[in-house]
mmCIF file of C-alpha atoms in Angstrom:
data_model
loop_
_atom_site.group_PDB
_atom_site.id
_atom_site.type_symbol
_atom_site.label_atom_id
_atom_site.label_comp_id
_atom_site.label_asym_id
_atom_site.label_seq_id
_atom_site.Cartn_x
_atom_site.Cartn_y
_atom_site.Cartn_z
ATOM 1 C CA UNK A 1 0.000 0.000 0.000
ATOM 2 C CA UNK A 2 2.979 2.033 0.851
ATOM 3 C CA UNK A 3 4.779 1.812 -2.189
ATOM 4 C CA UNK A 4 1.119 2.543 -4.526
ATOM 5 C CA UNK A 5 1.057 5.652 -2.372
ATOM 6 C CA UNK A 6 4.097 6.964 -3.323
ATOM 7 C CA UNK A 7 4.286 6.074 -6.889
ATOM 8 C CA UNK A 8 1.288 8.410 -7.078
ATOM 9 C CA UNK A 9 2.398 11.025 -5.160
ATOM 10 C CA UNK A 10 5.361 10.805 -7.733
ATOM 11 C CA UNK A 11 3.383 10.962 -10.376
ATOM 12 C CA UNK A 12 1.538 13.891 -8.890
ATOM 13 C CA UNK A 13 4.695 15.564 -8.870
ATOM 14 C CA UNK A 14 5.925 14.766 -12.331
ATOM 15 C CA UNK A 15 2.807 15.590 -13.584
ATOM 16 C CA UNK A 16 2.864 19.046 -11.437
ATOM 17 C CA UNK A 17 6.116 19.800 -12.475
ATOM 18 C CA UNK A 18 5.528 19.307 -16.322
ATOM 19 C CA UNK A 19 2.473 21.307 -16.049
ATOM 20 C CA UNK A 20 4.723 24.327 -14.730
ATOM 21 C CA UNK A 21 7.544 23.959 -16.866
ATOM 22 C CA UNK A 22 4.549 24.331 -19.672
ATOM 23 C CA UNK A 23 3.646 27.260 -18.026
ATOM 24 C CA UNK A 24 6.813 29.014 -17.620
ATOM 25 C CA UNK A 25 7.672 28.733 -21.072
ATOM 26 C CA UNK A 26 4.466 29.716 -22.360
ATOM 27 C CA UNK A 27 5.138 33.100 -20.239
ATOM 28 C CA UNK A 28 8.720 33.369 -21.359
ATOM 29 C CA UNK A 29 7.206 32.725 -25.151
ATOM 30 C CA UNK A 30 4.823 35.122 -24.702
ATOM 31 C CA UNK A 31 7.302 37.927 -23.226
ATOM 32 C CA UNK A 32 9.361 37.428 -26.365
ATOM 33 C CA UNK A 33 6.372 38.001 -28.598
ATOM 34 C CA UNK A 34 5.699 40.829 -26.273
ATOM 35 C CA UNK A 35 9.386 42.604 -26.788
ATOM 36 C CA UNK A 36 9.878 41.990 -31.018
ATOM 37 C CA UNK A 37 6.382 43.740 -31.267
ATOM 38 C CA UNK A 38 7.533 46.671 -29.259
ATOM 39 C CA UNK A 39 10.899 46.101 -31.583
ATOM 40 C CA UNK A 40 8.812 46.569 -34.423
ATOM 41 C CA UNK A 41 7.266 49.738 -33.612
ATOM 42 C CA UNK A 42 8.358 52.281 -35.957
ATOM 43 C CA UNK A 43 8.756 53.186 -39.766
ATOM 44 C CA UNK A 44 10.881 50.735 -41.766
ATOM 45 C CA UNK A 45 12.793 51.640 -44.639
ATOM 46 C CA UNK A 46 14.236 49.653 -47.434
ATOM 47 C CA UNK A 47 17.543 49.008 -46.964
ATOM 48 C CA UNK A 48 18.298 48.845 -50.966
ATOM 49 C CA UNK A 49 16.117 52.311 -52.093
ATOM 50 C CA UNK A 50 16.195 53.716 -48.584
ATOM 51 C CA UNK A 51 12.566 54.475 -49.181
ATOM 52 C CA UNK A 52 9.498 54.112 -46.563
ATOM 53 C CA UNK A 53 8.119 50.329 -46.710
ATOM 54 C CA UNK A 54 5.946 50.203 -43.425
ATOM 55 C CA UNK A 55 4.943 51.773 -40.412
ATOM 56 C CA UNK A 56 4.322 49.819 -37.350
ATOM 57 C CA UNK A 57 2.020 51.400 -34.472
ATOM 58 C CA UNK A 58 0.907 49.047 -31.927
ATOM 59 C CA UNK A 59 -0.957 46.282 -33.438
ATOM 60 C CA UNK A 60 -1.558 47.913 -36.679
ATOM 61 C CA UNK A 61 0.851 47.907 -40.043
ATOM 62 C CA UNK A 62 0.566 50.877 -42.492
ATOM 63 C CA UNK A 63 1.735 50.503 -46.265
ATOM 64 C CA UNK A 64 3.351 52.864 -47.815
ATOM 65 C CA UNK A 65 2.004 51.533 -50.924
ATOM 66 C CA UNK A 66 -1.948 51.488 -49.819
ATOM 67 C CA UNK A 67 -3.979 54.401 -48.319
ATOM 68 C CA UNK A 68 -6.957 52.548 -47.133
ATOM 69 C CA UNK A 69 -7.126 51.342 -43.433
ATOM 70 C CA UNK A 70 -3.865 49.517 -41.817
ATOM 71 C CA UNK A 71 -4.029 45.598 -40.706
ATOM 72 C CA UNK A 72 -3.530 44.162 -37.396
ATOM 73 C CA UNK A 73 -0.334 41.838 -36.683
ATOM 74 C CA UNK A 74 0.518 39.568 -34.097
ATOM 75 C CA UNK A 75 3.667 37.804 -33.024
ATOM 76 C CA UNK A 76 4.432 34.281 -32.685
ATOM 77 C CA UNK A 77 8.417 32.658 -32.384
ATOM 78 C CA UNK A 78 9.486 34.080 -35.462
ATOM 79 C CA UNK A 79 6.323 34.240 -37.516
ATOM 80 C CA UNK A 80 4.464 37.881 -38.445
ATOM 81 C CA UNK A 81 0.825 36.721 -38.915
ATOM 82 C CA UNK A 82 -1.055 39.330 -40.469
ATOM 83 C CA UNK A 83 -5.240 39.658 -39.661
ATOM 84 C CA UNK A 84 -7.231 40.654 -42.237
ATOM 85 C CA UNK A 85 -10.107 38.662 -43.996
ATOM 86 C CA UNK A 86 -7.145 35.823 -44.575
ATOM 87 C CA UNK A 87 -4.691 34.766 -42.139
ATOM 88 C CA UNK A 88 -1.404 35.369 -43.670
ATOM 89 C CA UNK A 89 2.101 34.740 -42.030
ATOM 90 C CA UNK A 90 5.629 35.635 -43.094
ATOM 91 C CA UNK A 91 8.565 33.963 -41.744
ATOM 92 C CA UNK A 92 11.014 36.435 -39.596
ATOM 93 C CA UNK A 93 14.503 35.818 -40.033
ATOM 94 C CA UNK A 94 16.115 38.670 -38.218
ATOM 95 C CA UNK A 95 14.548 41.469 -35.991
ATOM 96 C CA UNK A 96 17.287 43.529 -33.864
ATOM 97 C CA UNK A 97 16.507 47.339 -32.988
ATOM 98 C CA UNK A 98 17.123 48.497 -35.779
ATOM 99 C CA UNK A 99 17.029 46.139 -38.263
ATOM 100 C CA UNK A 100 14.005 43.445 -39.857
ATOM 101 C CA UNK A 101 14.328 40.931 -42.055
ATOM 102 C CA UNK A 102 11.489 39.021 -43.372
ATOM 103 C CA UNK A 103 10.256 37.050 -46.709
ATOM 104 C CA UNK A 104 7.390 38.347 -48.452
ATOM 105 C CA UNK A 105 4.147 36.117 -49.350
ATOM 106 C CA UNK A 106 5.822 35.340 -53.028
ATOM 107 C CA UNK A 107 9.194 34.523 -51.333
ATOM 108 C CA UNK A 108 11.165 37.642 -51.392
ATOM 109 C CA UNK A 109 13.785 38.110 -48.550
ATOM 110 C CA UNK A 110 13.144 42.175 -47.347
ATOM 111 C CA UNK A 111 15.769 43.854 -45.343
ATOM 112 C CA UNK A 112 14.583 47.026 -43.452
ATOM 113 C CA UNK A 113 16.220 49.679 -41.452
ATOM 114 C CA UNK A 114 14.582 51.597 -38.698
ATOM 115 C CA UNK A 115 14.270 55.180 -39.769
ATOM 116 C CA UNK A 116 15.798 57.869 -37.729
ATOM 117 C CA UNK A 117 12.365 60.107 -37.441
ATOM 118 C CA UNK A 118 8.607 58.713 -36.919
ATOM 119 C CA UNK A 119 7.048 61.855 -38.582
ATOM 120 C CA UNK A 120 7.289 60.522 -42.347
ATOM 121 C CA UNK A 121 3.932 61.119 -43.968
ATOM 122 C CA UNK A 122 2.219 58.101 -44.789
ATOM 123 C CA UNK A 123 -0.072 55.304 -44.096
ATOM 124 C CA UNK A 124 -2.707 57.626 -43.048
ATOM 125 C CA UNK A 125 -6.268 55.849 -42.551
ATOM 126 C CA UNK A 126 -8.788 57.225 -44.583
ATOM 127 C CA UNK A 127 -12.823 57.199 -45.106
ATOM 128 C CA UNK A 128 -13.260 54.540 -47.666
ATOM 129 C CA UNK A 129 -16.955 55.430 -49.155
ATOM 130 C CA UNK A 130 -18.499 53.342 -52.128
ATOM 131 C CA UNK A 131 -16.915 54.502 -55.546
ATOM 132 C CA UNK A 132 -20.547 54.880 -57.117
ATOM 133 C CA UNK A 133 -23.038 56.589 -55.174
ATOM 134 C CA UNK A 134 -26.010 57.291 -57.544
ATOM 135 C CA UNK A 135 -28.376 54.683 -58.433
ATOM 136 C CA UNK A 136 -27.991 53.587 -61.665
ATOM 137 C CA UNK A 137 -30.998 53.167 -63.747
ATOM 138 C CA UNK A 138 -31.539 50.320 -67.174
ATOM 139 C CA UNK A 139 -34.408 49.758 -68.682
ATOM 140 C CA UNK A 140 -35.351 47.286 -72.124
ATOM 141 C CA UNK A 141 -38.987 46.721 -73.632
ATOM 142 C CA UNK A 142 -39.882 43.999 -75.184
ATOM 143 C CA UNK A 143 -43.251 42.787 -77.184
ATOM 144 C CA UNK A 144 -44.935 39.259 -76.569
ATOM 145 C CA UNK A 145 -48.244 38.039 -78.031
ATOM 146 C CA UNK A 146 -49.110 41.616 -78.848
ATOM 147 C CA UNK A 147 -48.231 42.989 -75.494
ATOM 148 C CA UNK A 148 -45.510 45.602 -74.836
ATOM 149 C CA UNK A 149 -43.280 44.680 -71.816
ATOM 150 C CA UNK A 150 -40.764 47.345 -69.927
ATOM 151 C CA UNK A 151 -38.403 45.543 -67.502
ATOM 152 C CA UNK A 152 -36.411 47.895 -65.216
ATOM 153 C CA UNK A 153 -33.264 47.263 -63.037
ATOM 154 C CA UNK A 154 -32.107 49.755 -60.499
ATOM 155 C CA UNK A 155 -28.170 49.126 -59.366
ATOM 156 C CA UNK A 156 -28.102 50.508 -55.728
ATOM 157 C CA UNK A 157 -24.792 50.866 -53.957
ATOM 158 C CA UNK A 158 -24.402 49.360 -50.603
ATOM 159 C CA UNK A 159 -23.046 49.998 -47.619
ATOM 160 C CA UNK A 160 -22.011 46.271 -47.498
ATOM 161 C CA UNK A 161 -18.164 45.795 -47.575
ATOM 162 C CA UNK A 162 -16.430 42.930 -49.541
ATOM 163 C CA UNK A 163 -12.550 42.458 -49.071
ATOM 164 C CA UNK A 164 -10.386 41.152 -51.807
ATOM 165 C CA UNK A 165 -6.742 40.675 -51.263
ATOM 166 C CA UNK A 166 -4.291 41.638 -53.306
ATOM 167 C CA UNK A 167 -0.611 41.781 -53.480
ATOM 168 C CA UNK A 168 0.976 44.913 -52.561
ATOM 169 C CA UNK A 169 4.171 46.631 -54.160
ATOM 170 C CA UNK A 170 5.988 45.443 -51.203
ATOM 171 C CA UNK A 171 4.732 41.774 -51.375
ATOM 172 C CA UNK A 172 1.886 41.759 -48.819
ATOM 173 C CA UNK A 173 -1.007 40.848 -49.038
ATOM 174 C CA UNK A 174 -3.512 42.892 -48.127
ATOM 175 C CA UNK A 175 -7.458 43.687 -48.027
ATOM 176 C CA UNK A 176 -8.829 45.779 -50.917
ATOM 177 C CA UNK A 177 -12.059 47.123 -49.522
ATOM 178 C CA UNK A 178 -15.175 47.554 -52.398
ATOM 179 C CA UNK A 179 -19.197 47.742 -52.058
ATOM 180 C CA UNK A 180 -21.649 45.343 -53.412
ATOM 181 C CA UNK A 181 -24.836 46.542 -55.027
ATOM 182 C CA UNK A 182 -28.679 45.223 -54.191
ATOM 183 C CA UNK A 183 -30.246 45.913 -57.535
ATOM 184 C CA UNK A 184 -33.866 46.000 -57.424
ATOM 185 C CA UNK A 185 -35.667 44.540 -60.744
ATOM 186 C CA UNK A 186 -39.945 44.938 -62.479
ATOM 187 C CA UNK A 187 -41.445 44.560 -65.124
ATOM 188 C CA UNK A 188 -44.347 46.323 -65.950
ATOM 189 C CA UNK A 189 -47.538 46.148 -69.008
ATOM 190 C CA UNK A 190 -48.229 49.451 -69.522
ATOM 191 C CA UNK A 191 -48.601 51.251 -66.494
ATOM 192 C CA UNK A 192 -49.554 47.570 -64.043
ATOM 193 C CA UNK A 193 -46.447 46.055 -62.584
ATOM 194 C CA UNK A 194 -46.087 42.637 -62.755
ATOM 195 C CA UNK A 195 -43.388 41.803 -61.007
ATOM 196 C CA UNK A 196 -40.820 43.241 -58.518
ATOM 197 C CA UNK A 197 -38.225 41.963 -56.051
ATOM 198 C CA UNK A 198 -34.688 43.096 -54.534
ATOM 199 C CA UNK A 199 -31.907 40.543 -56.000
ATOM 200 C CA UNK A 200 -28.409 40.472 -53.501
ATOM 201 C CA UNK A 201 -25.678 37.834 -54.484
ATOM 202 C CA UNK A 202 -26.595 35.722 -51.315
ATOM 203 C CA UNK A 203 -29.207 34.505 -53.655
ATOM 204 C CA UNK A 204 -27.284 32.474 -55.639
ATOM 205 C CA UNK A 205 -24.854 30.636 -53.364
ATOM 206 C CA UNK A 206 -26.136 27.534 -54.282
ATOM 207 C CA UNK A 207 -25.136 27.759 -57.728
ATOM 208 C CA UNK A 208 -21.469 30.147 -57.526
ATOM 209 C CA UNK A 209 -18.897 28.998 -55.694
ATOM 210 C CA UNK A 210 -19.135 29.967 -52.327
ATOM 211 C CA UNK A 211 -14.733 31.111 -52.488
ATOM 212 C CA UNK A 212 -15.608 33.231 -55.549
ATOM 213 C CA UNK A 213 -18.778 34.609 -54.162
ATOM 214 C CA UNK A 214 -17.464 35.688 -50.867
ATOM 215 C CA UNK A 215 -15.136 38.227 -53.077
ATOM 216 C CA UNK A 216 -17.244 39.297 -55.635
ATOM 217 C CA UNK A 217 -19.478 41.840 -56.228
ATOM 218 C CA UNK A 218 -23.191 42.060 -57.723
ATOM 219 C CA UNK A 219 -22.174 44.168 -60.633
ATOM 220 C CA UNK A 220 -24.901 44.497 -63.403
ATOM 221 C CA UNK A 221 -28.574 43.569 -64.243
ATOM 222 C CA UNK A 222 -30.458 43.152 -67.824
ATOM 223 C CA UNK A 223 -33.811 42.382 -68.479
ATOM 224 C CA UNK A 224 -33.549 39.644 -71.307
ATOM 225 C CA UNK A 225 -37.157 39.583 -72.617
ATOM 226 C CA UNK A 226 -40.793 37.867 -71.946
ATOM 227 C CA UNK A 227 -41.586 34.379 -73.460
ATOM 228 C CA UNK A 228 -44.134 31.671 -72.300
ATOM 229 C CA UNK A 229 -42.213 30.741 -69.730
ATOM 230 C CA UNK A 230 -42.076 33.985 -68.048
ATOM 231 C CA UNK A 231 -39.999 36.756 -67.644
ATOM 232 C CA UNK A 232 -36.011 36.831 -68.254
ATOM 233 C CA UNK A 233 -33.113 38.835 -66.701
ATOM 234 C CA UNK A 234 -29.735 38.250 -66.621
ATOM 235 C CA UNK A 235 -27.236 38.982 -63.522
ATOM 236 C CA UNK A 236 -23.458 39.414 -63.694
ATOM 237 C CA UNK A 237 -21.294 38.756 -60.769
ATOM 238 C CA UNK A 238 -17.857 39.826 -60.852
ATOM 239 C CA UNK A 239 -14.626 40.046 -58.911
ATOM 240 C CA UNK A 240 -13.664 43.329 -58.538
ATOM 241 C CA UNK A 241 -11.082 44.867 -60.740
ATOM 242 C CA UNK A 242 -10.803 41.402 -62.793
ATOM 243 C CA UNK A 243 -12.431 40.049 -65.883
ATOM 244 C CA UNK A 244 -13.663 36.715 -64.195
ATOM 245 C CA UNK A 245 -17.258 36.448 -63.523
ATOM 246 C CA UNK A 246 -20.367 34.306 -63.325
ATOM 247 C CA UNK A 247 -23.483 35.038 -65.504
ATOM 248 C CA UNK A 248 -26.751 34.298 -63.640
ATOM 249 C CA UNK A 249 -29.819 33.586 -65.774
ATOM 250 C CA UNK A 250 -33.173 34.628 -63.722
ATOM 251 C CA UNK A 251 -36.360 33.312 -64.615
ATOM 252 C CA UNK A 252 -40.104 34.880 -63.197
ATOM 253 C CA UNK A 253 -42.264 32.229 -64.429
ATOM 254 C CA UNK A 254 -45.869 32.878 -64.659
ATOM 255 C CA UNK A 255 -47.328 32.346 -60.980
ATOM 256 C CA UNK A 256 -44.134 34.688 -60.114
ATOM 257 C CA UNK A 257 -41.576 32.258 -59.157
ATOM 258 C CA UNK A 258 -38.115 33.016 -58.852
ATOM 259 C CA UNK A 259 -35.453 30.413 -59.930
ATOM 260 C CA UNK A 260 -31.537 30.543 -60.475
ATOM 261 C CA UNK A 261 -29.575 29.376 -62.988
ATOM 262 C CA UNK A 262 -25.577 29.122 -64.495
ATOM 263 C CA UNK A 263 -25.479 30.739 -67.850
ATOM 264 C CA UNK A 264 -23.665 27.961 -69.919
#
């Protein structure tokens, strides 16, 4: 009985002391990540063109490449990681008062100096507001059996923000900030409308993939025309700034039902 008791009290006690070794050098990790942020504070300066890379206040990084809102950093060993609407990290490889080294996100090893003053002007959050304000306004008629159809599609800018990263002069990557549109669509005979509805691009997530959605904007409307079927519009979704986008065929059939479909 004796010697069960104190194989578990020695267990206990390698178990204890593990458990605050653990500790300790959790702490001691976490002081170090504590002491190369405050390292970091600053503005940086490319050691080869002696120009302004980055500024560094608290937990924020400023480009000197981007004017809209900084990112927040952390530290962990010798890894940057950079929070924005990706998780990116970049591997340190030397960080001394006055000197970082890191590689960029396409593999590039930067050297940067600490600059002598903190009063260089740049990386200066600003107001980002959507590019297009006004509502824009199409319109198309169309003739079926006789009738005379007028479909309409307003483009409304939103205050709803979608991020897209990019890569940055200085090989970051970093959130581009745009606003999607709600674009409201009817169709009227004459002066009696038949139809309206708001259209978002949450509406077609079962049919774009959801990677490419998340990034993309609802850029443009057309009303395609009136057959027995129903009524026809077409929606374009688009990454911002690129060429690649998804064409959305939307039917109203008769009894005013809404379906989705891939343009092929």
């Amino acid at each position: 009985m004796r010697k069960v008791l104190l194989a578990a009290l020695f267990a206990f006690l390698v178990t204890a002391c593990a458990e605050n070794r653990n500790k300790q050098d959790g702490q001691a990790q976490n002081e170090r990540n504590q002491l190369a942020k405050q390292q970091l504070q600053g503005i940086w300066v490319d050691e080869n063109t002696e120009l302004p890379m980055l500024k560094i206040a608290g937990d924020s990084i400023y480009l000197a490449s981007q004017v809209n809102t900084p990112f927040r950093f952390s530290i962990s060993g010798d890894t940057l990681i950079a929070h924005s609407s990706e998780r990116v990290t970049y591997r340190i490889t030397k960080l001394e008062p006055h000197v970082f080294q890191f590689y960029t996100s396409q593999g590039d090893l930067i050297t940067l100096h600490k600059s002598d003053t903190d009063t260089i002007p740049f990386g200066y959050q600003t107001v980002i507001e959507p590019v297009q304000k006004e509502v824009i306004e199409k319109d198309s008629v169309f003739f079926y059996q006789g009738n005379r159809y007028r479909g309409y599609a307003y483009i409304n800018p939103s205050s709803k923000k979608v991020y897209h990263p990019v890569v940055t002069e200085e090989g970051m990557i970093v959130d581009n900030v745009y606003f999607d549109n709600i674009i409201h669509i009817c169709v009227f005979q004459g002066k009696q409308r038949l139809y309206a509805k708001d259209i978002n691009k949450e509406m077609f997530e079962n049919i774009i993939p959801a990677d490419f959605l998340k990034m993309a904007i609802l850029s443009d409307m057309s009303f395609m025309g009136v057959d027995s079927d129903g009524y026809h519009y077409q929606a374009t979704v688009s990454m911002p700034d690129e060429l690649s986008c998804y064409y959305v065929t939307i039917l109203i059939d008769r009894q005013n039902n809404i379906s989705f479909k891939l343009k092929e």
